Short mmCIF file of C-alpha atoms in Angstrom, two decimals:
data_model
loop_
_atom_site.label_atom_id
_atom_site.label_comp_id
_atom_site.label_asym_id
_atom_site.label_seq_id
_atom_site.Cartn_x
_atom_site.Cartn_y
_atom_site.Cartn_z
CA MET A 1 0.00 0.00 0.00
CA ARG A 2 1.41 3.37 -1.05
CA SER A 3 1.97 5.98 1.62
CA PRO A 4 0.01 9.25 1.45
CA LEU A 5 3.24 11.14 0.71
CA ARG A 6 4.04 8.94 -2.31
CA THR A 7 0.44 9.24 -3.45
CA TRP A 8 0.66 13.03 -3.21
CA ARG A 9 3.91 13.07 -5.19
CA GLY A 10 2.30 10.90 -7.82
CA PHE A 11 -0.36 13.53 -8.47
CA GLY A 12 0.01 16.07 -11.25
CA LYS A 13 -0.27 19.80 -10.70
CA ALA A 14 -3.96 19.86 -11.57
CA LYS A 15 -4.76 16.99 -9.20
CA ARG A 16 -2.76 18.58 -6.38
CA SER A 17 -4.59 21.86 -6.91
CA GLU A 18 -7.91 20.05 -6.77
CA VAL A 19 -7.02 18.32 -3.49
CA TYR A 20 -5.98 21.65 -1.97
CA ILE A 21 -9.18 23.37 -3.14
CA ARG A 22 -11.34 20.48 -1.96
CA TRP A 23 -10.03 20.71 1.57
CA SER A 24 -10.44 24.47 1.47
CA ILE A 25 -14.12 23.85 0.72
CA TYR A 26 -14.32 21.17 3.42
CA LEU A 27 -12.97 23.68 5.92
CA LEU A 28 -16.40 25.28 6.42
CA PRO A 29 -18.09 22.06 7.64
CA LEU A 30 -14.99 21.05 9.59
CA ILE A 31 -14.95 24.18 11.75
CA LEU A 32 -18.61 23.69 12.68
CA LEU A 33 -17.92 21.13 15.43
CA PRO A 34 -15.18 23.05 17.32
CA THR A 35 -17.16 26.28 16.93
CA THR A 36 -20.27 24.63 18.39
CA LEU A 37 -18.18 23.16 21.19
CA ILE A 38 -16.86 26.62 22.09
CA ILE A 39 -20.32 28.20 21.95
CA VAL A 40 -21.93 25.50 24.08
CA GLY A 41 -19.04 25.52 26.55
CA SER A 42 -19.18 29.28 26.98
CA ALA A 43 -22.93 29.12 27.64
CA ALA A 44 -22.74 26.17 30.05
CA ASN A 45 -22.03 28.35 33.06
CA ARG A 46 -25.18 30.38 32.49
CA TRP A 47 -27.59 27.76 31.08
CA HIS A 48 -27.60 24.30 32.64
CA SER A 49 -29.09 22.26 29.80
CA PRO A 50 -27.05 19.07 29.26
CA THR A 51 -29.65 17.64 26.90
CA ASN A 52 -29.44 20.66 24.62
CA ALA A 53 -25.65 20.58 24.79
CA ARG A 54 -25.56 16.93 23.71
CA ILE A 55 -28.06 17.55 20.93
CA SER A 56 -26.08 20.58 19.70
CA LEU A 57 -22.80 18.66 19.57
CA LEU A 58 -24.32 15.58 17.91
CA VAL A 59 -26.11 17.72 15.33
CA ALA A 60 -22.89 19.66 14.64
CA LEU A 61 -20.88 16.46 14.19
CA ALA A 62 -23.42 14.85 11.87
CA SER A 63 -23.91 18.08 9.92
CA ALA A 64 -20.15 18.46 9.47
CA LEU A 65 -19.75 14.93 8.09
CA LEU A 66 -22.80 15.25 5.86
CA GLY A 67 -21.67 18.69 4.70
CA ILE A 68 -18.28 17.33 3.62
CA ARG A 69 -19.93 14.53 1.65
CA ALA A 70 -22.41 16.91 0.02
CA SER A 71 -19.61 19.38 -0.83
CA ARG A 72 -17.65 16.57 -2.45
CA ALA A 73 -20.62 15.56 -4.60
CA ALA A 74 -21.37 19.18 -5.51
CA LEU A 75 -17.78 19.86 -6.59
CA ASP A 76 -17.68 16.66 -8.67
CA HIS A 77 -20.86 17.79 -10.40
CA TYR A 78 -19.41 21.25 -11.02
CA LEU A 79 -16.35 19.64 -12.64
CA GLY A 80 -18.58 17.61 -14.94
CA ARG A 81 -18.22 14.23 -13.29
CA PRO A 82 -21.19 11.88 -12.95
CA VAL A 83 -22.50 11.96 -9.38
CA ASP A 84 -25.86 12.03 -7.61
CA HIS A 85 -25.28 15.48 -6.13
CA LEU A 86 -28.93 16.47 -5.70
CA ARG A 87 -29.61 13.65 -3.25
CA TRP A 88 -26.68 14.58 -1.04
CA MET A 89 -27.49 18.29 -1.10
CA ALA A 90 -31.14 17.64 -0.27
CA ALA A 91 -30.19 15.34 2.63
CA ASN A 92 -27.66 17.88 3.91
CA GLY A 93 -30.14 20.76 3.77
CA ALA A 94 -32.99 18.81 5.36
CA PHE A 95 -30.77 17.60 8.20
CA ALA A 96 -29.41 21.10 8.84
CA VAL A 97 -32.92 22.57 9.12
CA ALA A 98 -34.12 19.71 11.32
CA GLY A 99 -31.02 20.00 13.49
CA ALA A 100 -31.52 23.76 13.86
CA TRP A 101 -35.10 23.15 15.00
CA ALA A 102 -33.94 20.56 17.54
CA VAL A 103 -31.24 22.86 18.94
CA MET A 104 -33.58 25.84 19.34
CA LEU A 105 -36.58 23.95 20.73
CA THR A 106 -34.61 21.97 23.33
CA GLY A 107 -32.66 24.95 24.62
CA PRO A 108 -33.59 27.90 26.84
CA SER A 109 -36.08 30.47 25.62
CA LEU A 110 -34.57 32.79 23.05
CA THR A 111 -36.18 35.73 24.85
CA GLU A 112 -34.30 34.80 28.01
CA GLN A 113 -31.07 34.37 26.07
CA HIS A 114 -31.43 37.76 24.39
CA ALA A 115 -32.32 39.41 27.70
CA THR A 116 -29.13 38.15 29.35
CA GLY A 117 -26.95 38.94 26.33
CA VAL A 118 -25.93 35.29 25.81
CA SER A 119 -27.66 33.92 22.72
CA TYR A 120 -26.27 30.64 21.51
CA THR A 121 -28.99 28.32 20.14
CA ASP A 122 -29.95 30.70 17.33
CA THR A 123 -26.24 31.23 16.58
CA ILE A 124 -25.77 27.46 16.19
CA ALA A 125 -28.87 27.35 13.99
CA VAL A 126 -27.46 30.02 11.65
CA LEU A 127 -24.12 28.19 11.53
CA LEU A 128 -25.92 25.00 10.51
CA LEU A 129 -27.70 26.97 7.79
CA CYS A 130 -24.38 28.34 6.49
CA VAL A 131 -22.82 24.87 6.35
CA ALA A 132 -25.86 23.51 4.52
CA PHE A 133 -25.72 26.41 2.05
CA GLY A 134 -22.17 25.59 0.89
CA PRO A 135 -22.91 22.59 -1.39
CA PRO A 136 -25.92 24.20 -3.18
CA SER A 137 -23.84 27.28 -3.93
CA ILE A 138 -21.46 24.98 -5.85
CA GLY A 139 -23.74 22.40 -7.42
CA LEU A 140 -26.80 24.47 -8.40
CA PRO A 141 -27.35 27.26 -10.92
CA VAL A 142 -27.24 30.76 -9.46
CA PRO A 143 -31.05 31.34 -9.49
CA HIS A 144 -31.56 28.06 -7.64
CA VAL A 145 -28.84 29.04 -5.16
CA VAL A 146 -30.75 32.23 -4.31
CA LEU A 147 -33.95 30.22 -3.94
CA ALA A 148 -32.21 27.74 -1.62
CA ALA A 149 -30.94 30.59 0.57
CA VAL A 150 -34.39 32.16 0.89
CA CYS A 151 -36.15 28.85 1.56
CA GLY A 152 -33.59 27.73 4.13
CA THR A 153 -33.84 31.03 5.98
CA LEU A 154 -37.64 31.02 5.98
CA LEU A 155 -37.71 27.45 7.33
CA LEU A 156 -35.92 28.67 10.45
CA ALA A 157 -38.58 31.32 11.16
CA PRO A 158 -41.20 28.94 12.69
CA ALA A 159 -38.58 27.39 14.99
CA MET A 160 -37.49 30.80 16.24
CA LEU A 161 -41.07 31.86 16.88
CA LEU A 162 -41.77 28.60 18.73
CA ALA A 163 -38.62 29.19 20.79
CA ASP A 164 -40.16 32.50 21.91
CA ALA A 165 -37.75 34.74 20.00
CA GLY A 166 -40.37 37.32 19.16
CA VAL A 167 -41.20 38.72 15.76
CA VAL A 168 -38.63 41.51 15.86
CA ASN A 169 -35.74 39.26 16.89
CA THR A 170 -36.78 36.62 14.37
CA VAL A 171 -36.89 39.10 11.50
CA ALA A 172 -33.56 40.62 12.55
CA MET A 173 -31.89 37.21 12.74
CA LEU A 174 -33.25 36.09 9.38
CA VAL A 175 -32.27 39.32 7.64
CA GLY A 176 -28.78 38.98 9.08
CA ALA A 177 -28.61 35.39 7.79
CA LEU A 178 -29.71 36.51 4.34
CA PHE A 179 -26.89 39.05 4.27
CA GLY A 180 -24.33 36.53 5.52
CA LEU A 181 -25.17 33.62 3.24
CA PRO A 182 -23.98 35.38 0.03
CA PHE A 183 -20.44 35.55 1.45
CA VAL A 184 -20.53 31.79 1.99
CA GLY A 185 -21.94 31.19 -1.46
CA VAL A 186 -19.44 33.43 -3.26
CA SER A 187 -16.50 31.86 -1.42
CA GLU A 188 -17.56 28.28 -2.15
CA ARG A 189 -18.43 29.04 -5.78
CA SER A 190 -15.10 30.81 -6.28
CA PHE A 191 -13.18 27.79 -5.03
CA ALA A 192 -15.09 25.51 -7.40
CA TRP A 193 -14.54 27.91 -10.31
CA LEU A 194 -10.81 28.03 -9.58
CA CYS A 195 -10.65 24.23 -9.57
CA ALA A 196 -12.43 24.07 -12.94
CA ILE A 197 -10.02 26.64 -14.40
CA VAL A 198 -7.01 24.58 -13.27
CA TRP A 199 -8.37 21.49 -15.03
CA GLU A 200 -9.15 23.50 -18.17
CA LEU A 201 -5.58 24.79 -18.27
CA ASP A 202 -4.25 21.26 -17.83
CA THR A 203 -6.45 20.04 -20.68
CA ALA A 204 -5.33 22.96 -22.84
CA ARG A 205 -1.72 22.07 -22.16
CA GLU A 206 -2.24 18.50 -23.30
CA ALA A 207 -4.14 19.73 -26.37
CA GLN A 208 -1.26 22.09 -27.18
CA SER A 209 1.18 19.19 -27.15
CA ARG A 210 -1.07 17.11 -29.40
CA LEU A 211 -1.58 20.03 -31.78
CA ALA A 212 2.17 20.57 -32.02
CA VAL A 213 2.64 16.95 -33.06
CA ALA A 214 -0.27 17.16 -35.50
CA GLU A 215 1.11 20.37 -37.00
CA GLU A 216 4.47 18.76 -37.61
CA ARG A 217 2.81 15.78 -39.27
CA LEU A 218 0.79 18.10 -41.49
CA ARG A 219 3.93 20.00 -42.45
CA PHE A 220 5.69 16.81 -43.42
CA SER A 221 2.71 15.49 -45.37
CA ARG A 222 2.37 18.86 -47.14
CA ASP A 223 6.04 18.85 -48.15
CA LEU A 224 5.81 15.26 -49.31
CA HIS A 225 2.67 16.01 -51.31
CA ASP A 226 4.28 19.03 -52.96
CA VAL A 227 7.30 16.96 -53.97
CA MET A 228 5.56 13.76 -55.03
CA GLY A 229 2.19 14.93 -56.31
CA ARG A 230 3.34 16.37 -59.63
CA ASN A 231 5.93 13.65 -60.27
CA LEU A 232 3.51 10.80 -59.59
CA THR A 233 0.93 12.37 -61.89
CA THR A 234 3.56 12.68 -64.63
CA ILE A 235 4.65 9.07 -64.13
CA ALA A 236 1.05 7.85 -64.36
CA LEU A 237 0.40 9.79 -67.61
CA LYS A 238 3.67 8.74 -69.28
CA SER A 239 3.16 5.11 -68.27
CA GLU A 240 -0.30 5.14 -69.82
CA LEU A 241 1.12 6.73 -72.97
CA ALA A 242 3.90 4.11 -73.11
CA VAL A 243 1.33 1.30 -72.84
CA GLN A 244 -0.67 2.71 -75.75
CA LEU A 245 2.44 3.18 -77.87
CA ALA A 246 3.60 -0.35 -77.06
CA HIS A 247 0.23 -1.77 -78.18
CA ARG A 248 0.66 0.03 -81.48
CA GLY A 249 4.23 -1.22 -81.86
CA ARG A 250 5.67 2.27 -81.79
CA PRO A 251 9.36 2.66 -80.80
CA GLU A 252 8.54 5.82 -78.82
CA ALA A 253 7.24 3.57 -75.99
CA ALA A 254 10.82 2.85 -74.91
CA GLU A 255 11.57 6.56 -74.79
CA GLN A 256 8.53 7.18 -72.62
CA MET A 257 9.49 4.40 -70.19
CA ALA A 258 13.02 5.82 -70.00
CA GLU A 259 11.47 9.14 -69.11
CA VAL A 260 9.35 7.40 -66.45
CA GLN A 261 12.50 5.84 -65.02
CA ARG A 262 14.24 9.22 -64.92
CA ILE A 263 11.32 10.89 -63.15
CA ALA A 264 11.09 8.03 -60.65
CA GLN A 265 14.80 8.35 -59.81
CA GLU A 266 14.41 12.11 -59.47
CA SER A 267 11.42 11.60 -57.17
CA GLN A 268 13.40 9.18 -55.05
CA ARG A 269 16.15 11.77 -54.67
CA GLU A 270 13.66 14.51 -53.75
CA VAL A 271 11.99 12.29 -51.16
CA ARG A 272 15.39 11.64 -49.59
CA ASP A 273 15.97 15.38 -49.44
CA VAL A 274 12.61 15.93 -47.75
CA ILE A 275 13.21 13.19 -45.21
CA ARG A 276 16.77 14.37 -44.62
CA GLY A 277 15.52 17.87 -43.93
CA TYR A 278 12.82 16.51 -41.66
CA ARG A 279 15.18 14.27 -39.74
CA THR A 280 17.97 16.82 -39.38
CA ALA A 281 17.86 18.82 -36.17
CA ASP A 282 20.12 21.80 -35.49
CA LEU A 283 21.58 21.69 -31.98
CA HIS A 284 21.30 25.38 -31.15
CA ALA A 285 17.90 25.78 -32.78
CA GLU A 286 16.52 22.78 -30.91
CA ALA A 287 17.97 23.93 -27.57
CA TYR A 288 16.60 27.45 -27.70
CA GLY A 289 13.37 26.26 -29.28
CA ALA A 290 12.97 23.83 -26.38
CA ARG A 291 13.49 26.68 -23.92
CA ALA A 292 10.77 28.73 -25.62
CA VAL A 293 8.33 25.82 -25.57
CA LEU A 294 9.08 24.99 -21.94
CA ARG A 295 8.72 28.60 -20.86
CA SER A 296 5.29 28.72 -22.49
CA ALA A 297 4.41 25.80 -20.19
CA ASP A 298 5.77 27.66 -17.12
CA VAL A 299 8.92 25.53 -16.98
CA SER A 300 12.18 27.41 -16.51
CA CYS A 301 14.95 26.06 -18.71
CA GLU A 302 18.69 26.54 -18.17
CA ILE A 303 20.89 26.04 -21.25
CA ASP A 304 24.68 25.64 -21.17
CA LEU A 305 26.03 24.53 -24.55
CA GLY A 306 29.51 26.03 -24.11
CA GLU A 307 31.65 27.60 -26.77
CA ASP A 308 32.60 24.35 -28.52
CA ALA A 309 29.07 23.38 -29.56
CA ALA A 310 29.33 25.23 -32.86
CA LEU A 311 32.55 23.32 -33.67
CA LEU A 312 30.90 19.91 -33.45
CA PRO A 313 30.42 18.02 -36.72
CA PRO A 314 26.97 18.51 -38.29
CA ALA A 315 26.10 14.84 -37.80
CA VAL A 316 26.82 15.06 -34.07
CA GLN A 317 24.87 18.30 -33.73
CA SER A 318 21.93 16.73 -35.54
CA VAL A 319 21.67 13.65 -33.35
CA LEU A 320 22.07 15.70 -30.16
CA GLY A 321 19.40 18.06 -31.43
CA TRP A 322 17.06 15.09 -31.74
CA VAL A 323 17.85 14.12 -28.16
CA ILE A 324 16.84 17.61 -27.00
CA ARG A 325 13.63 17.46 -29.04
CA GLU A 326 12.60 14.10 -27.58
CA ALA A 327 13.58 15.14 -24.04
CA THR A 328 11.43 18.27 -24.33
CA THR A 329 8.48 16.13 -25.37
CA ASN A 330 9.04 13.87 -22.35
CA VAL A 331 9.14 16.84 -19.98
CA LEU A 332 5.85 18.21 -21.32
CA ARG A 333 4.00 14.91 -21.48
CA HIS A 334 5.38 12.83 -18.63
CA SER A 335 6.23 15.26 -15.83
CA GLU A 336 5.07 18.30 -13.91
CA ALA A 337 8.43 20.00 -14.11
CA ALA A 338 9.21 23.48 -12.86
CA HIS A 339 12.89 23.49 -13.88
CA CYS A 340 14.85 21.87 -16.69
CA LEU A 341 18.59 21.79 -17.44
CA ILE A 342 20.31 21.26 -20.82
CA ARG A 343 24.10 21.10 -20.59
CA LEU A 344 26.70 20.09 -23.18
CA ARG A 345 30.32 19.31 -22.40
CA LEU A 346 33.24 17.69 -24.16
CA GLU A 347 35.28 15.11 -22.31
CA ASP A 348 37.63 12.32 -23.42
CA GLY A 349 36.88 12.85 -27.09
CA ARG A 350 33.14 12.55 -26.60
CA ALA A 351 30.29 15.03 -26.64
CA VAL A 352 28.13 14.55 -23.55
CA LEU A 353 24.67 16.07 -23.50
CA GLU A 354 23.04 16.15 -20.05
CA LEU A 355 19.33 16.74 -19.62
CA GLU A 356 17.64 16.96 -16.23
CA ASN A 357 14.21 17.95 -15.02
CA ASP A 358 12.26 17.82 -11.79
CA GLY A 359 8.56 17.18 -11.23
CA VAL A 360 8.71 13.46 -12.02
CA PRO A 361 5.69 11.64 -10.53
CA ALA A 362 6.41 9.03 -7.87
CA VAL A 363 6.00 6.08 -10.21
CA PRO A 364 8.66 3.61 -11.32
CA ILE A 365 10.66 4.90 -14.31
CA PRO A 366 12.32 2.14 -16.36
CA SER A 367 16.06 2.58 -16.21
CA GLN A 368 16.46 1.36 -19.77
CA GLY A 369 13.63 3.45 -21.16
CA GLY A 370 10.77 1.27 -22.26
CA GLY A 371 9.12 4.02 -24.28
CA THR A 372 9.40 4.25 -28.06
CA GLY A 373 10.88 7.75 -27.77
CA LEU A 374 13.95 6.68 -25.80
CA ARG A 375 14.30 3.54 -27.88
CA GLY A 376 14.30 5.65 -31.03
CA LEU A 377 16.96 7.94 -29.57
CA ARG A 378 19.14 4.95 -28.73
CA GLU A 379 18.87 3.79 -32.33
CA ARG A 380 19.85 7.23 -33.62
CA LEU A 381 22.80 7.45 -31.23
CA ALA A 382 23.89 3.89 -32.02
CA ALA A 383 24.19 4.88 -35.68
CA HIS A 384 26.92 7.32 -34.56
CA ASP A 385 28.50 4.91 -32.02
CA GLY A 386 26.79 6.86 -29.25
CA GLU A 387 24.74 5.71 -26.30
CA LEU A 388 21.93 6.93 -24.09
CA THR A 389 21.93 6.32 -20.33
CA VAL A 390 19.45 7.16 -17.60
CA PRO A 391 21.50 7.33 -14.39
CA THR A 392 19.87 7.39 -10.99
CA ALA A 393 18.92 10.90 -9.87
CA GLY A 394 17.25 12.36 -6.81
CA GLU A 395 13.66 11.59 -5.95
CA GLY A 396 11.32 13.38 -8.30
CA VAL A 397 14.19 14.13 -10.72
CA PHE A 398 14.81 12.53 -14.14
CA ARG A 399 18.32 12.67 -15.62
CA MET A 400 19.43 11.54 -19.06
CA LEU A 401 22.92 11.46 -20.63
CA ALA A 402 23.56 11.20 -24.36
CA THR A 403 27.17 10.63 -25.42
CA VAL A 404 28.53 10.67 -28.96
CA PRO A 405 32.20 10.05 -29.85
CA LEU A 406 33.83 12.82 -31.86
CA PRO A 407 35.52 11.80 -35.12
CA HIS A 408 39.29 11.86 -35.12
CA PRO A 409 41.03 14.35 -37.40
CA GLY A 410 41.28 12.97 -40.87
CA ARG A 411 38.49 10.47 -40.34
CA PRO A 412 35.15 11.46 -41.86
CA ALA A 413 32.15 11.67 -39.57
CA ARG A 414 29.54 8.96 -39.94
#
C-alpha cells in the first residue's frame, strides 16, 4: 500500500490543486464542530441544559460529516463528473434545518437568552444553515442558489417563533442570515470555479502538445505532397502513354518508359531530401526552441552549450538536437516539471549532453527506457557509435545522458 506522501507526489499539478481546493471547501463544515463546542461551553455556566448541549454537539458532528460529503458531490458535479449530487445536497439541507429546529426547541427560551446577552442556540442554527448552504452554492445554478438561501432562511422562522424569540428578533436574525449567506456562497463558488479553471488549463496544455505533433505531421505530409504529387501524376500519364504506344508497336514507348525511369529516380532523390531535412535537427535551434516551448508551459529552462558546440560536426549536432527534441516532449507529457537543465560538455573525445528535469511523478521509471521515444533515440545514437543512459537521480528528478564520440582528425564523420 502506497503511503500518502508517495500518493501526493504521484499527483500532477492539476490533481494537487484540486485536493488543496477540496479541503479548502471542506474547511467550512470542519470548523462547525469546534465552533459549536466553544459556543456550548461558553454558555454552560449560564444555562444548565445538558440535553441541549448533547443535541447541539451531535447535530454539529453529523452536519459536518454530511456537509463534507455533500460538498464533495457538488464539486464533482461542477467539474462535470457523474455523481448524484442532488440527493446529497437535499439530505444535507434537510438535516441542517431539522437540526436547527432541535437545537432551538430543546434549549432555553430565546427571549431569556437575548435578555441576558448570551444567545447561543440561534447562533448554532445560523451556523448549521451556512454549512448547509455551501454545497448548493457549488452544485446548483445561481437562481436556484438564491432560492435555496431564501427557503432555508424562511424554514428557520417557525422554529425561532416557537422558541419565543419574538417577531422583531426573528426578522432581525433572518435578515442577518440573508446578508451573511452570500459571502458563503461566493466563497464556495469561487473555489469551485478556480478548480475548474485549473483542469481546463491542464487540458489545454495537453491539447497544445497534441496540436504541435499534428502540425508537424501536417507539415511533413504537405512537403511530401508538394514533392511527389506532380511527379507521380507525370509518371502515371507517361506510363499510360507508353502502354498505348507499345500496343501500337511504336518505338517511342521505350523513350517514354526511360522518361518514367528518370522521373522516378528524381522523385526518389527529392523524397530523400525531404526526409533528410525533416530528420535533421540543429543543436542550437533545438535547444533554444525547447526553452521557448518549456517557458510557455511555465517551466524554466537553463541552457549551457559552451563555446565548442558550434565546432561539433553537423552529424553530431543533428543527433544531439534530436535528443533535446525528444527530451522536451518527455518533460511536457510525462512530468510536472518546474525546472529543466540542458548542458553540453566535451570530455575524453566525446560530446556529452546532459538533460535533467524535476517534477517526475512518484511512479517507477524504467532505467532502460521502455518508451518508443527513448528507444528511437538509442537507435539514432547507435548509428553514430553513441549511447543513451538514464542514471539514478534524486527523488522526483529525471536525468538523461547522451554521449557521442567525436571523429578523429582525418576520419570522416559517420
